[in-house]
Amino acid sequence: FQTVAEELEYYKSYASKVEEDLAETRYQLEEFQQSSKELEEELEKEVESTERRYNEIRIRNDAMRQEVEEWK
């Protein structure tokens, strides 16, 4: 740098850019966390639904097995 003023201006500009980058990164992180939370909730609902269907099918299967045994 040729002058202290030039150096000062450079570092002020650099600090401003770093602050902007930090703000953008924080925003992206918040968006990611929100979308991850929504996805997790959706997947939990899907797992619960699948478990309910599995249990219903298992119960029907057990009943049918008992019925087959009665026919023997």
CSV table of N, CA and C in Angstrom, one decimal:
chain,number,residue,atom,x,y,z
A,1,PHE,N,0.8,-1.2,0.0
A,1,PHE,CA,0.0,0.0,0.0
A,1,PHE,C,0.9,1.2,0.0
A,2,GLN,N,0.4,2.2,-0.7
A,2,GLN,CA,1.2,3.4,-0.8
A,2,GLN,C,1.0,4.4,0.4
A,3,THR,N,-0.3,4.3,0.9
A,3,THR,CA,-0.6,5.1,2.1
A,3,THR,C,-1.3,4.3,3.2
A,4,VAL,N,-1.3,4.9,4.3
A,4,VAL,CA,-2.0,4.2,5.4
A,4,VAL,C,-3.5,4.3,5.1
A,5,ALA,N,-4.0,5.3,4.5
A,5,ALA,CA,-5.4,5.5,4.1
A,5,ALA,C,-5.8,4.4,3.2
A,6,GLU,N,-5.0,4.1,2.2
A,6,GLU,CA,-5.3,3.0,1.2
A,6,GLU,C,-5.4,1.6,2.0
A,7,GLU,N,-4.4,1.4,2.9
A,7,GLU,CA,-4.4,0.2,3.6
A,7,GLU,C,-5.7,0.1,4.5
A,8,LEU,N,-6.0,1.2,5.2
A,8,LEU,CA,-7.2,1.2,6.0
A,8,LEU,C,-8.5,0.9,5.2
A,9,GLU,N,-8.6,1.6,4.0
A,9,GLU,CA,-9.7,1.3,3.1
A,9,GLU,C,-9.8,-0.1,2.7
A,10,TYR,N,-8.7,-0.7,2.4
A,10,TYR,CA,-8.6,-2.1,1.9
A,10,TYR,C,-9.2,-3.0,3.0
A,11,TYR,N,-8.7,-2.8,4.3
A,11,TYR,CA,-9.1,-3.7,5.3
A,11,TYR,C,-10.6,-3.4,5.8
A,12,LYS,N,-11.0,-2.2,5.7
A,12,LYS,CA,-12.4,-1.9,5.9
A,12,LYS,C,-13.3,-2.7,4.9
A,13,SER,N,-12.9,-2.6,3.6
A,13,SER,CA,-13.6,-3.2,2.6
A,13,SER,C,-13.6,-4.8,2.8
A,14,TYR,N,-12.5,-5.3,3.1
A,14,TYR,CA,-12.3,-6.7,3.4
A,14,TYR,C,-13.2,-7.2,4.5
A,15,ALA,N,-13.2,-6.4,5.6
A,15,ALA,CA,-14.0,-6.7,6.8
A,15,ALA,C,-15.5,-6.7,6.4
A,16,SER,N,-15.9,-5.7,5.6
A,16,SER,CA,-17.3,-5.6,5.2
A,16,SER,C,-17.7,-6.9,4.4
A,17,LYS,N,-16.8,-7.3,3.5
A,17,LYS,CA,-17.1,-8.5,2.7
A,17,LYS,C,-17.2,-9.7,3.5
A,18,VAL,N,-16.3,-9.9,4.5
A,18,VAL,CA,-16.4,-11.0,5.4
A,18,VAL,C,-17.7,-11.0,6.2
A,19,GLU,N,-18.1,-9.8,6.6
A,19,GLU,CA,-19.4,-9.7,7.4
A,19,GLU,C,-20.6,-10.1,6.5
A,20,GLU,N,-20.5,-9.7,5.2
A,20,GLU,CA,-21.6,-10.1,4.3
A,20,GLU,C,-21.6,-11.6,4.0
A,21,ASP,N,-20.4,-12.2,3.9
A,21,ASP,CA,-20.3,-13.6,3.7
A,21,ASP,C,-20.8,-14.4,4.9
A,22,LEU,N,-20.5,-13.9,6.1
A,22,LEU,CA,-20.9,-14.5,7.3
A,22,LEU,C,-22.5,-14.4,7.4
A,23,ALA,N,-23.0,-13.3,7.1
A,23,ALA,CA,-24.5,-13.2,7.1
A,23,ALA,C,-25.2,-14.1,6.2
A,24,GLU,N,-24.6,-14.2,5.0
A,24,GLU,CA,-25.2,-15.2,4.0
A,24,GLU,C,-25.0,-16.6,4.4
A,25,THR,N,-23.9,-16.9,5.0
A,25,THR,CA,-23.7,-18.3,5.5
A,25,THR,C,-24.7,-18.6,6.6
A,26,ARG,N,-24.9,-17.7,7.5
A,26,ARG,CA,-25.9,-17.9,8.6
A,26,ARG,C,-27.3,-18.1,8.0
A,27,TYR,N,-27.6,-17.3,7.0
A,27,TYR,CA,-28.9,-17.4,6.4
A,27,TYR,C,-29.1,-18.8,5.8
A,28,GLN,N,-28.1,-19.2,5.1
A,28,GLN,CA,-28.1,-20.6,4.4
A,28,GLN,C,-28.2,-21.7,5.5
A,29,LEU,N,-27.5,-21.5,6.6
A,29,LEU,CA,-27.5,-22.5,7.6
A,29,LEU,C,-29.0,-22.6,8.2
A,30,GLU,N,-29.6,-21.4,8.5
A,30,GLU,CA,-30.9,-21.4,9.0
A,30,GLU,C,-31.9,-22.1,8.0
A,31,GLU,N,-31.8,-21.8,6.8
A,31,GLU,CA,-32.6,-22.5,5.8
A,31,GLU,C,-32.4,-24.0,5.8
A,32,PHE,N,-31.2,-24.4,5.8
A,32,PHE,CA,-30.9,-25.8,5.8
A,32,PHE,C,-31.4,-26.5,7.1
A,33,GLN,N,-31.3,-25.8,8.2
A,33,GLN,CA,-31.8,-26.4,9.5
A,33,GLN,C,-33.3,-26.5,9.4
A,34,GLN,N,-34.0,-25.5,8.8
A,34,GLN,CA,-35.4,-25.6,8.7
A,34,GLN,C,-35.9,-26.7,7.8
A,35,SER,N,-35.2,-26.8,6.6
A,35,SER,CA,-35.6,-27.8,5.7
A,35,SER,C,-35.3,-29.2,6.2
A,36,SER,N,-34.2,-29.3,7.0
A,36,SER,CA,-33.9,-30.6,7.6
A,36,SER,C,-34.9,-31.0,8.6
A,37,LYS,N,-35.4,-30.0,9.4
A,37,LYS,CA,-36.4,-30.3,10.4
A,37,LYS,C,-37.7,-30.7,9.8
A,38,GLU,N,-38.1,-30.1,8.7
A,38,GLU,CA,-39.3,-30.4,8.0
A,38,GLU,C,-39.2,-31.8,7.4
A,39,LEU,N,-38.0,-32.1,6.8
A,39,LEU,CA,-37.8,-33.5,6.3
A,39,LEU,C,-37.9,-34.5,7.4
A,40,GLU,N,-37.2,-34.3,8.5
A,40,GLU,CA,-37.2,-35.2,9.6
A,40,GLU,C,-38.7,-35.5,10.1
A,41,GLU,N,-39.5,-34.4,10.2
A,41,GLU,CA,-40.9,-34.6,10.6
A,41,GLU,C,-41.6,-35.4,9.6
A,42,GLU,N,-41.4,-35.2,8.3
A,42,GLU,CA,-42.1,-35.9,7.3
A,42,GLU,C,-41.7,-37.4,7.3
A,43,LEU,N,-40.4,-37.7,7.5
A,43,LEU,CA,-39.9,-39.0,7.6
A,43,LEU,C,-40.5,-39.8,8.8
A,44,GLU,N,-40.5,-39.0,9.9
A,44,GLU,CA,-41.1,-39.7,11.2
A,44,GLU,C,-42.5,-40.1,11.0
A,45,LYS,N,-43.3,-39.2,10.3
A,45,LYS,CA,-44.7,-39.5,10.0
A,45,LYS,C,-44.8,-40.8,9.1
A,46,GLU,N,-43.9,-40.8,8.1
A,46,GLU,CA,-43.9,-42.0,7.2
A,46,GLU,C,-43.5,-43.2,7.9
A,47,VAL,N,-42.6,-43.2,8.8
A,47,VAL,CA,-42.2,-44.3,9.6
A,47,VAL,C,-43.3,-44.8,10.5
A,48,GLU,N,-44.0,-43.9,11.1
A,48,GLU,CA,-45.1,-44.2,12.0
A,48,GLU,C,-46.2,-44.9,11.1
A,49,SER,N,-46.5,-44.4,10.0
A,49,SER,CA,-47.5,-44.9,9.1
A,49,SER,C,-47.1,-46.3,8.7
A,50,THR,N,-45.9,-46.5,8.3
A,50,THR,CA,-45.4,-47.8,7.9
A,50,THR,C,-45.5,-48.8,9.0
A,51,GLU,N,-45.1,-48.4,10.2
A,51,GLU,CA,-45.2,-49.3,11.3
A,51,GLU,C,-46.6,-49.7,11.6
A,52,ARG,N,-47.6,-48.8,11.5
A,52,ARG,CA,-49.0,-49.1,11.7
A,52,ARG,C,-49.5,-50.1,10.7
A,53,ARG,N,-49.1,-49.9,9.4
A,53,ARG,CA,-49.5,-50.8,8.3
A,53,ARG,C,-48.9,-52.2,8.6
A,54,TYR,N,-47.6,-52.2,9.0
A,54,TYR,CA,-46.9,-53.5,9.2
A,54,TYR,C,-47.7,-54.2,10.3
A,55,ASN,N,-48.0,-53.5,11.4
A,55,ASN,CA,-48.7,-54.2,12.5
A,55,ASN,C,-50.1,-54.7,12.1
A,56,GLU,N,-50.8,-54.0,11.3
A,56,GLU,CA,-52.1,-54.4,10.8
A,56,GLU,C,-51.9,-55.7,9.9
A,57,ILE,N,-51.0,-55.7,9.1
A,57,ILE,CA,-50.7,-56.8,8.2
A,57,ILE,C,-50.3,-58.0,9.0
A,58,ARG,N,-49.4,-57.8,10.0
A,58,ARG,CA,-49.0,-58.9,10.9
A,58,ARG,C,-50.1,-59.5,11.6
A,59,ILE,N,-51.0,-58.7,12.1
A,59,ILE,CA,-52.2,-59.2,12.8
A,59,ILE,C,-53.1,-60.0,11.9
A,60,ARG,N,-53.3,-59.5,10.7
A,60,ARG,CA,-54.1,-60.3,9.7
A,60,ARG,C,-53.5,-61.6,9.3
A,61,ASN,N,-52.2,-61.5,9.2
A,61,ASN,CA,-51.4,-62.7,8.8
A,61,ASN,C,-51.5,-63.8,9.9
A,62,ASP,N,-51.4,-63.3,11.2
A,62,ASP,CA,-51.5,-64.3,12.3
A,62,ASP,C,-52.9,-64.9,12.3
A,63,ALA,N,-53.9,-64.1,12.1
A,63,ALA,CA,-55.3,-64.6,12.1
A,63,ALA,C,-55.5,-65.6,11.0
A,64,MET,N,-54.9,-65.3,9.8
A,64,MET,CA,-55.0,-66.3,8.7
A,64,MET,C,-54.3,-67.6,9.0
A,65,ARG,N,-53.1,-67.5,9.6
A,65,ARG,CA,-52.4,-68.7,10.0
A,65,ARG,C,-53.2,-69.5,10.9
A,66,GLN,N,-53.8,-68.9,11.9
A,66,GLN,CA,-54.7,-69.6,12.8
A,66,GLN,C,-55.8,-70.3,12.1
A,67,GLU,N,-56.4,-69.6,11.2
A,67,GLU,CA,-57.5,-70.2,10.4
A,67,GLU,C,-57.0,-71.4,9.6
A,68,VAL,N,-55.9,-71.3,9.0
A,68,VAL,CA,-55.3,-72.4,8.2
A,68,VAL,C,-55.1,-73.6,9.1
A,69,GLU,N,-54.6,-73.3,10.3
A,69,GLU,CA,-54.3,-74.4,11.3
A,69,GLU,C,-55.6,-75.1,11.7
A,70,GLU,N,-56.7,-74.3,11.8
A,70,GLU,CA,-58.0,-74.9,12.2
A,70,GLU,C,-58.5,-75.8,11.0
A,71,TRP,N,-58.2,-75.5,9.8
A,71,TRP,CA,-58.7,-76.3,8.7
A,71,TRP,C,-58.0,-77.6,8.6
A,72,LYS,N,-56.8,-77.7,9.2
A,72,LYS,CA,-56.0,-78.9,9.1
A,72,LYS,C,-56.6,-80.0,9.9
